[in-house]
Short mmCIF file of C-alpha atoms in Angstrom, two decimals:
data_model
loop_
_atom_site.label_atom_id
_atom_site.label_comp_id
_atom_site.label_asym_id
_atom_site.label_seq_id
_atom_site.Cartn_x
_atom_site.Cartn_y
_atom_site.Cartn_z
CA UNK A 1 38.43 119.63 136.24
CA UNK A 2 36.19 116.69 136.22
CA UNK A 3 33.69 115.17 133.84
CA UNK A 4 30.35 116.28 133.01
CA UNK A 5 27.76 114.79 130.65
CA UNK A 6 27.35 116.35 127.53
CA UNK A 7 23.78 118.67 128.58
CA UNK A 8 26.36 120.65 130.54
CA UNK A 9 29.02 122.80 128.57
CA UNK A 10 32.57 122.36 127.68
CA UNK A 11 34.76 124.83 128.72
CA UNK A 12 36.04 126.17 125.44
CA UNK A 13 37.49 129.67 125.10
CA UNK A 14 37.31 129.70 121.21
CA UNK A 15 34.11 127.75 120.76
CA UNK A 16 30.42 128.58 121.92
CA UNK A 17 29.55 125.93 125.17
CA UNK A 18 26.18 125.56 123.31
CA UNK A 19 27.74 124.68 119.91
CA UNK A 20 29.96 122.23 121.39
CA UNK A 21 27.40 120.10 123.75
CA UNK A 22 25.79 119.58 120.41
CA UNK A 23 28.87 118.35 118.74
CA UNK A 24 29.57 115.50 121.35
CA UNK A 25 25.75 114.84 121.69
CA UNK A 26 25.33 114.38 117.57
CA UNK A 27 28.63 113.08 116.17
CA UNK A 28 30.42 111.62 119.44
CA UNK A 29 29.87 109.84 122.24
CA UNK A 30 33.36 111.40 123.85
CA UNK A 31 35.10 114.43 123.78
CA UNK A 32 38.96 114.99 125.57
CA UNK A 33 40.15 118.93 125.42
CA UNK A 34 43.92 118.50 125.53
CA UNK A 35 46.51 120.76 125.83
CA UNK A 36 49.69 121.18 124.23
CA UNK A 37 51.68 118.63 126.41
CA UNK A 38 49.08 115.97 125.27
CA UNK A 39 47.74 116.17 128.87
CA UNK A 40 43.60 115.54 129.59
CA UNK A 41 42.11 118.95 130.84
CA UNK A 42 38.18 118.12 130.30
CA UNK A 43 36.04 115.45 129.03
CA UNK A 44 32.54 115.27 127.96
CA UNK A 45 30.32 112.40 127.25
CA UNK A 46 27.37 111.81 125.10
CA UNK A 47 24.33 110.34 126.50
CA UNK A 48 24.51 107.07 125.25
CA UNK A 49 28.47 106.50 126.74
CA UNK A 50 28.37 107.64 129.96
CA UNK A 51 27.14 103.80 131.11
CA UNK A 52 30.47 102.63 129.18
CA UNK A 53 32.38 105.55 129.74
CA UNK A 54 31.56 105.99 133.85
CA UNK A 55 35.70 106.06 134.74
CA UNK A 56 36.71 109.10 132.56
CA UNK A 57 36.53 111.15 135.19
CA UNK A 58 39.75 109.81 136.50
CA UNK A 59 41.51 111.02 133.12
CA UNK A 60 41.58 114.85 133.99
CA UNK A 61 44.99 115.79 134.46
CA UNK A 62 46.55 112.77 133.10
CA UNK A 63 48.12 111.86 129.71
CA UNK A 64 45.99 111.26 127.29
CA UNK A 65 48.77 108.34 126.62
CA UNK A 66 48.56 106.83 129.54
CA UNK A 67 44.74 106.07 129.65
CA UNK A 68 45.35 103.72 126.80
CA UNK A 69 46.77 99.97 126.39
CA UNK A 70 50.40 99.75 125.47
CA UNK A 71 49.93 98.92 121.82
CA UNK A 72 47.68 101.91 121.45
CA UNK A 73 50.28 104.74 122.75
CA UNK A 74 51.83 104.97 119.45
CA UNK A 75 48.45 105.84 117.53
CA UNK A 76 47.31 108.61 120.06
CA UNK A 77 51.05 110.11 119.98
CA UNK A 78 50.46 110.45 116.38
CA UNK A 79 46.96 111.55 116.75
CA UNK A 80 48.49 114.84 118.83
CA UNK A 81 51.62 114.82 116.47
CA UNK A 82 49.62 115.33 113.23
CA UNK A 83 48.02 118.46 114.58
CA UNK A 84 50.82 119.81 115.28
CA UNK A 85 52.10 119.57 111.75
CA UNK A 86 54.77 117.18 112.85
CA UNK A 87 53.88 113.98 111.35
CA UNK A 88 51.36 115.08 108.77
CA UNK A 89 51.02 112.42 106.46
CA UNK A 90 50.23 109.90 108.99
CA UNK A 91 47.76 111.24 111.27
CA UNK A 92 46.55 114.45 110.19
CA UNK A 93 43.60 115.96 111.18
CA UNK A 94 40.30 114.50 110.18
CA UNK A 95 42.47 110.83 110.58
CA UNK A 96 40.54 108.51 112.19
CA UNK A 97 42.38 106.04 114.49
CA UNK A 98 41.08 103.25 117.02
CA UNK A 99 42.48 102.58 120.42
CA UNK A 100 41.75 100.79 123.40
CA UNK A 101 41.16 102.02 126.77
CA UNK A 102 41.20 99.30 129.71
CA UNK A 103 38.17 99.29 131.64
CA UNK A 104 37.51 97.68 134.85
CA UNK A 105 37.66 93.59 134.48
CA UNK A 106 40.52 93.34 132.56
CA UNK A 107 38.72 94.46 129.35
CA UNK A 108 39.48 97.28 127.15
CA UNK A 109 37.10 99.16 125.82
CA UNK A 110 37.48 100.19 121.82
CA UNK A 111 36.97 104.14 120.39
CA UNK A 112 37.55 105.59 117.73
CA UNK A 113 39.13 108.78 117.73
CA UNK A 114 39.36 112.01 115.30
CA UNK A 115 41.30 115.02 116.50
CA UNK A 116 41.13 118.92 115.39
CA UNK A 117 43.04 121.55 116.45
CA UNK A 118 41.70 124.71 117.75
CA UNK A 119 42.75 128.22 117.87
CA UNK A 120 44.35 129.32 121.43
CA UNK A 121 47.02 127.70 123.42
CA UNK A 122 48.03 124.47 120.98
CA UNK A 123 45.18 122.56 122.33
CA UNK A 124 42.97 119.91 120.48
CA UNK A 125 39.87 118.58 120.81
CA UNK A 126 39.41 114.54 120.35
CA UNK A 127 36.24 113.61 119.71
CA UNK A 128 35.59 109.86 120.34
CA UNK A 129 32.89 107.09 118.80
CA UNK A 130 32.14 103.75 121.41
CA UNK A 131 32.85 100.79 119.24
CA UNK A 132 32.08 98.49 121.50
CA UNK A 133 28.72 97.54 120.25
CA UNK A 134 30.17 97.04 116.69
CA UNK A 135 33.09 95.27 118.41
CA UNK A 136 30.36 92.35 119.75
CA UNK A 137 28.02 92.51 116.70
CA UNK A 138 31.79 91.49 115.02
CA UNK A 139 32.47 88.61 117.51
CA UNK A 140 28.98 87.18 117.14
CA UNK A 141 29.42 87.17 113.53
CA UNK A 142 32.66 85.57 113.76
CA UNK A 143 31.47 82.85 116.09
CA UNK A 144 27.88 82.32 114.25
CA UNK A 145 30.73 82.09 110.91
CA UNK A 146 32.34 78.90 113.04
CA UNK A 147 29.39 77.38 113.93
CA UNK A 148 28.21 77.24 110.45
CA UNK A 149 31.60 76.11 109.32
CA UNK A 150 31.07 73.32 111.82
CA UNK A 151 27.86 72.17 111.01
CA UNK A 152 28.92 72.32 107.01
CA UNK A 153 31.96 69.87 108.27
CA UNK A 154 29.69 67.40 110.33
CA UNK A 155 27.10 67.44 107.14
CA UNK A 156 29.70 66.68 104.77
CA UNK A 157 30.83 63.73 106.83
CA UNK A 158 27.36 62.40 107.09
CA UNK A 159 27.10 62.94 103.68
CA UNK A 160 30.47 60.76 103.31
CA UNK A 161 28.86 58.01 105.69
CA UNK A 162 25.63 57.92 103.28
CA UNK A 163 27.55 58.22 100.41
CA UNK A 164 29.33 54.93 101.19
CA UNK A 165 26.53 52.85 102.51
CA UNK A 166 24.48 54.01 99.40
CA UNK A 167 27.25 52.32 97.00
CA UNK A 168 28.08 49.48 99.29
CA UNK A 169 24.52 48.11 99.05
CA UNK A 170 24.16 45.04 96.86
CA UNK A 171 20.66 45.64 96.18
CA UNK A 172 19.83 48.21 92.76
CA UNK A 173 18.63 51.53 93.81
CA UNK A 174 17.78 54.61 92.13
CA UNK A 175 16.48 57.98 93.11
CA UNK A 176 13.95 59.72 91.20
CA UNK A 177 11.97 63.00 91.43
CA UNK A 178 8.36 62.35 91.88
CA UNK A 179 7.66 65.27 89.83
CA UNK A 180 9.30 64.62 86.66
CA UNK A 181 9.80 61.25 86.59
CA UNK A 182 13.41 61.82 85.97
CA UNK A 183 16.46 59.63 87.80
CA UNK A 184 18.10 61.72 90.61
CA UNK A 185 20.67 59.24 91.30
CA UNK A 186 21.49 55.81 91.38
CA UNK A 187 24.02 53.35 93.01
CA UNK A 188 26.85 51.15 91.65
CA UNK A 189 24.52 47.77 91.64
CA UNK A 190 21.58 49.75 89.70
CA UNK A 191 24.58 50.79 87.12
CA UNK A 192 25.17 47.32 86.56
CA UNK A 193 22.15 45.74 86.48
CA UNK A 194 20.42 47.78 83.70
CA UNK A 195 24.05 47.81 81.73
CA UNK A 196 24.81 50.02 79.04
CA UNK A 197 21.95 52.03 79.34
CA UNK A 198 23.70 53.18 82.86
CA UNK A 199 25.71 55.48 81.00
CA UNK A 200 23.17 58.72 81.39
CA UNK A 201 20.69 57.12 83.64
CA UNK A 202 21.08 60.90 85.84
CA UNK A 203 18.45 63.03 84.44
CA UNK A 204 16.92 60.53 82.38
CA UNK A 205 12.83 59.28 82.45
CA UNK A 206 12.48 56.40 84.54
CA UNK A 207 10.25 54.71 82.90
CA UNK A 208 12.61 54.58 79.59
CA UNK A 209 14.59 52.10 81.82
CA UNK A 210 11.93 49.79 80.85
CA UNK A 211 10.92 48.33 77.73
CA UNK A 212 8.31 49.39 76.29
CA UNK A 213 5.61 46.59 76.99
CA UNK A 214 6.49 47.27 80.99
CA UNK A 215 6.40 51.09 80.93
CA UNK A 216 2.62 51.35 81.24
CA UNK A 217 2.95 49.45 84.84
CA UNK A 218 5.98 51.57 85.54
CA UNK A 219 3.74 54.63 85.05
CA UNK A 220 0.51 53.10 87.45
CA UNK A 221 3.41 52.23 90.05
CA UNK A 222 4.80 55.89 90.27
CA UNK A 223 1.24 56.77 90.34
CA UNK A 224 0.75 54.25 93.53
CA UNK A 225 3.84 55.22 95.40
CA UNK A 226 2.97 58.87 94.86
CA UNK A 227 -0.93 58.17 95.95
CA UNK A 228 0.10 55.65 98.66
CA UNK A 229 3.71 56.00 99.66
CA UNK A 230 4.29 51.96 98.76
CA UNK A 231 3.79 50.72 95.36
CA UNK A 232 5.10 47.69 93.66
CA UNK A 233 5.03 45.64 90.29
CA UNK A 234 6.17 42.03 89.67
CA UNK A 235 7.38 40.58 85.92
CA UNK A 236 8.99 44.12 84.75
CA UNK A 237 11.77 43.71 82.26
CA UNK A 238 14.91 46.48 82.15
CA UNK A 239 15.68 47.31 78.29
CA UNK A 240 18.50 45.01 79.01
CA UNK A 241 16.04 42.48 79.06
CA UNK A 242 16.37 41.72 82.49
CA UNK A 243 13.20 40.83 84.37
CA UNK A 244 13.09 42.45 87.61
CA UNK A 245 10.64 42.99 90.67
CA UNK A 246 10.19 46.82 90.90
CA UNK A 247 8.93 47.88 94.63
CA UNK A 248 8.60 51.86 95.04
CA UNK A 249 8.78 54.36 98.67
CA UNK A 250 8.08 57.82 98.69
CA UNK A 251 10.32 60.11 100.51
CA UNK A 252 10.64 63.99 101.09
CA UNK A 253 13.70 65.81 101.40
CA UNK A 254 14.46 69.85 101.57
CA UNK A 255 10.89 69.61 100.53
CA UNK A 256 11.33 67.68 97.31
CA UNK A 257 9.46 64.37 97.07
CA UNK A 258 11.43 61.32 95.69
CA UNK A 259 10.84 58.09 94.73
CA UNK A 260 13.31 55.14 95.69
CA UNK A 261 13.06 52.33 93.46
CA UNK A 262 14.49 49.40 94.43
CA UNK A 263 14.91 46.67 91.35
CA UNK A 264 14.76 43.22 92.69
CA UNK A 265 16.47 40.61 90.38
CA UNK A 266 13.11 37.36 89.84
CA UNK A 267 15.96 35.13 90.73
CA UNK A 268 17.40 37.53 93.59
CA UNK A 269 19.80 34.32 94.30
CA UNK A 270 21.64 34.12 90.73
CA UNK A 271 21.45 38.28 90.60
CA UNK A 272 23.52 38.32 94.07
CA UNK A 273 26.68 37.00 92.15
CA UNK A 274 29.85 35.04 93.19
CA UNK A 275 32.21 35.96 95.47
CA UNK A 276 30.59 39.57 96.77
CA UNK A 277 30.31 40.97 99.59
CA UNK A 278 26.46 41.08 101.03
CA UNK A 279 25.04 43.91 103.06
CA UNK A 280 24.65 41.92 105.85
CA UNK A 281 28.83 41.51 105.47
CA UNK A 282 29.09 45.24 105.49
CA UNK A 283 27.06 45.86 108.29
CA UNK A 284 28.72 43.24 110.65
CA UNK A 285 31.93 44.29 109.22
CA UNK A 286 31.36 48.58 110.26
CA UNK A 287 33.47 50.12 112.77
CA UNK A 288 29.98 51.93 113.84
CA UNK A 289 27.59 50.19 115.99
CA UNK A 290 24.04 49.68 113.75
CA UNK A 291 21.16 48.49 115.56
CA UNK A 292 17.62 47.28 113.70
CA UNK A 293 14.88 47.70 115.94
CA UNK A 294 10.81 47.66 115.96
CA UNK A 295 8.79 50.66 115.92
CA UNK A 296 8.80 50.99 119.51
CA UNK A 297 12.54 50.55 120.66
CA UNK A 298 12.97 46.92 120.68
CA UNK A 299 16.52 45.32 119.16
CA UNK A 300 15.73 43.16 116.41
CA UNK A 301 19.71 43.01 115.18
CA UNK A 302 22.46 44.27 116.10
CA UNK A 303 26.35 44.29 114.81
CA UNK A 304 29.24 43.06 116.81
CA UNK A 305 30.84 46.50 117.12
CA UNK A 306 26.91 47.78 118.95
CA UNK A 307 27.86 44.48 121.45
CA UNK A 308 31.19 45.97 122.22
CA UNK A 309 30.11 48.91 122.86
CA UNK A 310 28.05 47.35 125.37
CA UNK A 311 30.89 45.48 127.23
CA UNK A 312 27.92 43.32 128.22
CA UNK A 313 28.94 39.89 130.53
CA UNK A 314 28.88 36.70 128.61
CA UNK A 315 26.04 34.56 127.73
CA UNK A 316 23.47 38.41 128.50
CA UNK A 317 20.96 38.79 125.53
CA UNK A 318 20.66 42.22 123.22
CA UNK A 319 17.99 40.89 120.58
CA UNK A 320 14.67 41.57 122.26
CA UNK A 321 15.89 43.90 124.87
CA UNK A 322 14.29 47.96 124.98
CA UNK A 323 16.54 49.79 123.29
CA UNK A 324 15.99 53.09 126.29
CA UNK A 325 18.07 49.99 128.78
CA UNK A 326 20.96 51.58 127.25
CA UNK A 327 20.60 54.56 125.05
CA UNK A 328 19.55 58.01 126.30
CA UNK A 329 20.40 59.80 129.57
CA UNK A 330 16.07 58.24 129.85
CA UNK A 331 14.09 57.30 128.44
CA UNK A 332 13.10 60.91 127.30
CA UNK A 333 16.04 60.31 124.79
CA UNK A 334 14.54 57.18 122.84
CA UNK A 335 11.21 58.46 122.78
CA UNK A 336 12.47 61.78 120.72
CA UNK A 337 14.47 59.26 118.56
CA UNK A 338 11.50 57.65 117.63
CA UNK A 339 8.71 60.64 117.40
CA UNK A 340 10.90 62.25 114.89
CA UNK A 341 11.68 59.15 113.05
CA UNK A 342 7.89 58.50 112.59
CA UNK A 343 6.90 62.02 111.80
CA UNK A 344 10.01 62.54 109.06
CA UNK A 345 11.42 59.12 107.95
CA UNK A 346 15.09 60.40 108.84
CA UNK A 347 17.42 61.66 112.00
CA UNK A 348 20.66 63.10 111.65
CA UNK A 349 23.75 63.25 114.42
CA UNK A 350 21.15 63.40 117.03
CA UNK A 351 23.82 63.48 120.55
CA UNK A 352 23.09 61.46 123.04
CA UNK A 353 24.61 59.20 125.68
CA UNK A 354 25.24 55.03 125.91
CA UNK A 355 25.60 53.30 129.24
CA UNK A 356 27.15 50.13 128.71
CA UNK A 357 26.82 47.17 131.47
CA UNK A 358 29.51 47.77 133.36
CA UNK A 359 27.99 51.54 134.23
CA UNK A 360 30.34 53.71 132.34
CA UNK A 361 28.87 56.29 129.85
CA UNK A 362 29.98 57.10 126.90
CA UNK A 363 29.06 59.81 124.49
CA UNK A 364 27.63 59.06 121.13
CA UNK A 365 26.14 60.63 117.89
CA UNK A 366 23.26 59.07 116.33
CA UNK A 367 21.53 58.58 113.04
CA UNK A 368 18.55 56.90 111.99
CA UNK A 369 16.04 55.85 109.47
CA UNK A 370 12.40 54.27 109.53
CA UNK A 371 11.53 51.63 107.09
CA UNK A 372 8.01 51.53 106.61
CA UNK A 373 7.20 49.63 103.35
CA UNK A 374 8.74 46.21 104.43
CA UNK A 375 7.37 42.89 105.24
CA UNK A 376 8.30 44.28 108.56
CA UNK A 377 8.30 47.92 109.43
CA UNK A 378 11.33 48.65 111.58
CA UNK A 379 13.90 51.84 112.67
CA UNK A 380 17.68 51.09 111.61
CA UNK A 381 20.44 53.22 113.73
CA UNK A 382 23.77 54.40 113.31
CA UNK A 383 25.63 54.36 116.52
CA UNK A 384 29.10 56.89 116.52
CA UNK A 385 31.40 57.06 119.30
CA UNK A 386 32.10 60.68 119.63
CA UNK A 387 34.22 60.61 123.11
CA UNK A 388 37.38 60.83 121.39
CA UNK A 389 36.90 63.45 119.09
CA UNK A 390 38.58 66.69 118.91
CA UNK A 391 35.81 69.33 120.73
CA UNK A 392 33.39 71.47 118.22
CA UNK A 393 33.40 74.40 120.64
CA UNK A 394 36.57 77.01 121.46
CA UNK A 395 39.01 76.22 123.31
CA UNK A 396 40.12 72.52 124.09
CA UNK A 397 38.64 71.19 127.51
CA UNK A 398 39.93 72.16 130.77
CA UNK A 399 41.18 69.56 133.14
CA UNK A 400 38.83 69.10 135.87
CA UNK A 401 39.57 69.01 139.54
CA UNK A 402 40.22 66.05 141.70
CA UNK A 403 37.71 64.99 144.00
CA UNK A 404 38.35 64.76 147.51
CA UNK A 405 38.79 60.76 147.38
CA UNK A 406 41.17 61.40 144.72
CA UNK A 407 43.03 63.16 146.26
CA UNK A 408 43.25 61.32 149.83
CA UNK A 409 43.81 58.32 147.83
CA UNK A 410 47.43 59.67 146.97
CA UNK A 411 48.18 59.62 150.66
CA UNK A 412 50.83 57.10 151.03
CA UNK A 413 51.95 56.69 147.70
CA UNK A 414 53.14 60.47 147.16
CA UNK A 415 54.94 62.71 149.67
CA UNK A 416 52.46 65.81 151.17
CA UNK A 417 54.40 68.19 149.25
CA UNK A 418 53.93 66.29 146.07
CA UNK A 419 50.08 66.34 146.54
CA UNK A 420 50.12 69.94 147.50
CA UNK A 421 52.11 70.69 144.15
CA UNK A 422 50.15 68.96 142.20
CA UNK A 423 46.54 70.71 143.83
CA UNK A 424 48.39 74.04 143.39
CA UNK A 425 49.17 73.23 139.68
CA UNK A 426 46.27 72.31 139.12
CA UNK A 427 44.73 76.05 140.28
CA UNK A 428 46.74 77.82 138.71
CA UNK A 429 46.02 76.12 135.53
CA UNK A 430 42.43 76.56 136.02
CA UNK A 431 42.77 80.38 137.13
CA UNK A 432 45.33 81.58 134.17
CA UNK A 433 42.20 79.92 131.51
CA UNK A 434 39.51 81.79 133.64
CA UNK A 435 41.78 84.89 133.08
CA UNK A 436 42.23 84.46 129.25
CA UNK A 437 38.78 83.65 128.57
CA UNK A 438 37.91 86.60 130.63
CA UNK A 439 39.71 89.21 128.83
CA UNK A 440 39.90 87.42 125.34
CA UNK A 441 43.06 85.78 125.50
CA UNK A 442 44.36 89.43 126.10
CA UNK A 443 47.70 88.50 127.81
CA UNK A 444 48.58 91.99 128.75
CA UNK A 445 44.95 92.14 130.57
CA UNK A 446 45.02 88.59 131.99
CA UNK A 447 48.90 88.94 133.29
CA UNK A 448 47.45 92.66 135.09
CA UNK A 449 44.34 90.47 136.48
CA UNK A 450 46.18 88.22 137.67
CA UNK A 451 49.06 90.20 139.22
CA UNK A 452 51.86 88.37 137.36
CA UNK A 453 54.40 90.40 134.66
CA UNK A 454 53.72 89.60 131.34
CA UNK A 455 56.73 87.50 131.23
CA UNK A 456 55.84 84.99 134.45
CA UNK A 457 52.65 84.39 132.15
CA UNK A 458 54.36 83.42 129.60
CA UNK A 459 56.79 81.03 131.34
CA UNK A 460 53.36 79.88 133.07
CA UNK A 461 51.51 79.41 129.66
CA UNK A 462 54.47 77.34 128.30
CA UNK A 463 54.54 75.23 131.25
CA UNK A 464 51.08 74.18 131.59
CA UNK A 465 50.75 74.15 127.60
CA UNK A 466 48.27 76.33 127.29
CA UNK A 467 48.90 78.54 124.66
CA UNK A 468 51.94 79.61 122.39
CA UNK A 469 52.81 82.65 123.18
CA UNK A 470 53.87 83.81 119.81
CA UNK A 471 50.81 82.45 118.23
CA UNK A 472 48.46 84.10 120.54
CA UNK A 473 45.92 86.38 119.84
CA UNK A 474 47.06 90.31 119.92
CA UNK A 475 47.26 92.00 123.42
#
C-alpha cells in the first residue's frame, strides 16, 4: 500500500475512514497501521508533516523496527509489546515514547509516538507528533544559554581587570550616586586618606566626609558637576582634618548617573608617601598594552608591553604617530573606537585586529575610556592579546589546509609518499568534522555518511584526536 495524505482515508476495517482522517489531521501529524508481526501496512500524514515526512512511503511493508535508529528499536518493540499485554507496565497503551527516524543527510528526524490497539486481526494504530520544531527551539535555547554564559564570563573578567586598576590607583576616589548624594564605592587610597571615618563610607552622605565649615561648597560642587559634568573646589578639609582639592565628573552607567570624586591631597607630593608604587609604575609595569591618546587617535603614551606588541625596528617613533597606522583592519575600526567613546565615555572588549611592523596581525580585545575633565582631554586604551585564548564558539578550530607553496616547498625534504600522507590526513580530518557537525556529532549518522563502520570512526577519531569516543554525545 503506499502513503496518502491525511484528506484521503485510512483503510480501517473497524474504524470509519472519515473519523480517522480527522484523528491524524487534529491530534497527529503521523499515523502507521501495523499488523500483528509489527510490520508497516499504511501510513497517513497530517498536513503540516508531509514536507518532513516526504520518505514514509518507503515504510509500507517494512518493520516498523527497522525504520528507526538503532538505539530507538528497543522503545518501538515495547511500544507493540505493551499492546499486546506482554510488557504492560512499561509501555502500555496511551505510553508515550520518542524515537528517531533517519532522514536523508545523515539526520534523524524525532516523533513521538502513542500506540492503541484496535479490534480485528492484532493490529495497532501509532499515531505520531513531529518534534522536530521543538527539537530546534531546544538547541537554540541551549546555544543562546552558552552565549550568555560566555558573555557573563568575559564581563566578570573585565570586571576583575577594573576591579584591580580601581584599587591600584594611588590617587583617592570615590563613587557616588548623583541622586542621593550617597557613596557608591570607594578605593583603597580614599579609605586611607579620610581614616577612621572609612569604616562605613558605602552608603553614607558625601558631604558628611567633610567638616562641617566645607560641606556647603561640597553641596554647590555636586550641584556643578551635576549642571556641568566638571566641577571642582580648592581648600576643602576631610573630618580627618585633612585639607584636600576636591575635583568632580559626571558619569552614567545602566542609566544611573554617578559622580567620581577624586580628593587631591594640597601637598599632592607629601600625600604620595614613601616607598609606593605610582600609577605610572603600574601602568608601565601591565602585561596589557595601554595606550593614552588625543581625541582624534594620536599616541600621547604608551607602555612598553603596547611597543612589543609592535615589534617596531629600533630608533622608529610611537608618541605622535595615528593610532589607525596600526589598530583596526582600517581605519573604519578607530573611527568606531572613538565615536562611541565620545558619545558614552566607555568601550568594553571591543575585537579588533593589530598589525605590528613587521606585517603580522594579531588579534586583540579592546577597552577604552575618554577623559574629558582634564587639563588635557584624552582617550586611554586597554590593549588584550586574545590570539592565544581558548575559542568562545563550539568546537575547537579546525586545522586549515596547506597552500600550494606549502606544500611544493616539502619537495626535497620529504619523500612523495610522505607529502601525499600527510595531504590525505589532512582530508580526512577535515571531512570526518564536516560529518560530525553535519549530523550533530551523531557517530552512528556520520560513520553511515561517510561509508566507514562505526568502529573505523572510532579508530579514526582517536587518531586524529578529535573526539573521545566514550565522552561523545549520544548516537
Amino acid at each position: 500500500m503506499a502513503t496518502r495524505p491525511a484528506s484521503q482515508a485510512l483503510l480501517l476495517t473497524d474504524a470509519d475512514a472519515g473519523m480517522m482522517t480527522a484523528v491524524v489531521s487534529a491530534a497527529a501529524d503521523i499515523a502507521l497501521v501495523i499488523d500483528s508481526q509489527g510490520v508497516i501496512r499504511e501510513v497517513s500524514l497530517g498536513e503540516e508533516a508531509v514536507q518532513d515526512l516526504a520518505e514514509t512511503h518507503l515504510w509500507v511493508g517494512r518493520r516498523w523496527s527497522d525504520t528507526v535508529t538503532v538505539e530507538s528499536r528497543p522503545k518501538v518493540l515495547a511500544l507493540i509489546a505493551g499492546t499486546q499485554g506482554e510488557d504492560t507496565e512499561f509501555a502500555g497503551p496511551g505510553v508515550t515514547r520518542q524515537v528517531n527516524h533517519p532522514i536523508g543527510g545523515g539526520l534523524d528526524l524525532p516523533v513521538a509516538y502513542r500506540v492503541v490497539p484496535l479490534r480485528s486481526g492484532g493490529r495497532i494504530l501509532a499515531l505520531g507528533r513531529n518534534l522536530r520544531t521543538l527539537a530546534v527551539v531546544q538547541q537554540r535555547l541551549v546555544d543562546a544559554q552558552q552565549s550568555m554564559e560566555r558573555d557573563y564570563i568575559r564581563l566578570r573578567h573585565a570586571e576583575a581587570r577594573y576591579r584591580l586598576l580601581f584599587e591600584a590607583v594611588e590617587e583617592a576616589l570615590v563613587v557616588v550616586d548623583a541622586a542621593t548624594l550617597n557613596v557608591v564605592e570607594h578605593n583603597a587610597a580614599a579609605a586611607r586618606m579620610v581614616g577612621d571615618t572609612a569604616r562605613r563610607m558605602v552608603s553614607r552622605p558625601a558631604p558628611d566626609l567633610f567638616e562641617l565649615e566645607s560641606q556647603p561648597v561640597v553641596q554647590a560642587l555636586f550641584s556643578q558637576t551635576r549642571n556641568a559634568g566638571r566641577g571642582e573646589a580648592h581648600g576643602l578639609r576631610l573630618a580627618g582634618g585633612a585639607e584636600v582639592r576636591l575635583v568632580g565628573s559626571l558619569f552614567k552607567q545602566d542609566g544611573v548617573t554617578l559622580l567620581l570624586l577624586r580628593l587631591v591631597p594640597a601637598n599632592a607630593v607629601q600625600a604620595r608617601g614613601q616607598g609606593g608604587p605610582s600609577l605610572l609604575d603600574v601602568v608601565n609595569a601591565m602585561p596589557d598594552a595601554f595606550v593614552l591618546s588625543d581625541m582624534l587617535g594620536r599616541v600621547l603614551s604608551a607602555n612598553q608591553a603596547f611597543v612589543d606588541m609592535l615589534q617596531l625596528p629600533a630608533g622608529e617613533p610611537v608618541i605622535g604617530q595615528m593610532l589607525d597606522r596600526w589598530l583596526g583592519r582600517s581605519t573604519v575600526d578607530l573611527n568606531v573606537l572613538i565615536g562611541n567613546l565620545r558619545q558614552h565615555g566607555v568601550l568594553r572588549l571591543f575585537p579588533t585586529t593589530l598589525r605590528a611592523g613587521d606585517g603580522q596581525t594579531t588579534a586583540v580585545e579592546i577597552s577604552a575610556v575618554a577623559v574629558v575633565d582634564g587639563p588635557q582631554p584624552c582617550l586611554g586604551f586597554t590593549i588584550r592579546d586574545v590570539t592565544r585564548r581558548l575559542p568562545a564558539e563550539g568546537r575547537s578550530q579546525r586545522l586549515m589546509p596547506r597552500s600550494t607553496e606549502q606544500l611544493t616547498g616539502l619537495v626535497g625534504r620529504l619523500p612523495l609518499r610522505d607529502i601525499v600522507g600527510e595531504t590525505t590526513d589532512l582530508i580526512e580530518r577535515l571531512c570526518i568534522e564536516a560529518a560530525l557537525e553535519l549530523t550533530r556529532d551523531n557517530r552512528a549518522s556520520a560513520a553511515e555518511m561517510l561509508g566507514l563502520s562505526r568502529q573505523s570512526l572510532y579508530v579514526k577519531l582517536r587518531r586524529f584526536g578529535i573526539h573521545d569516543p566514550a565522552g561523545g554525545a549520544a548516537e
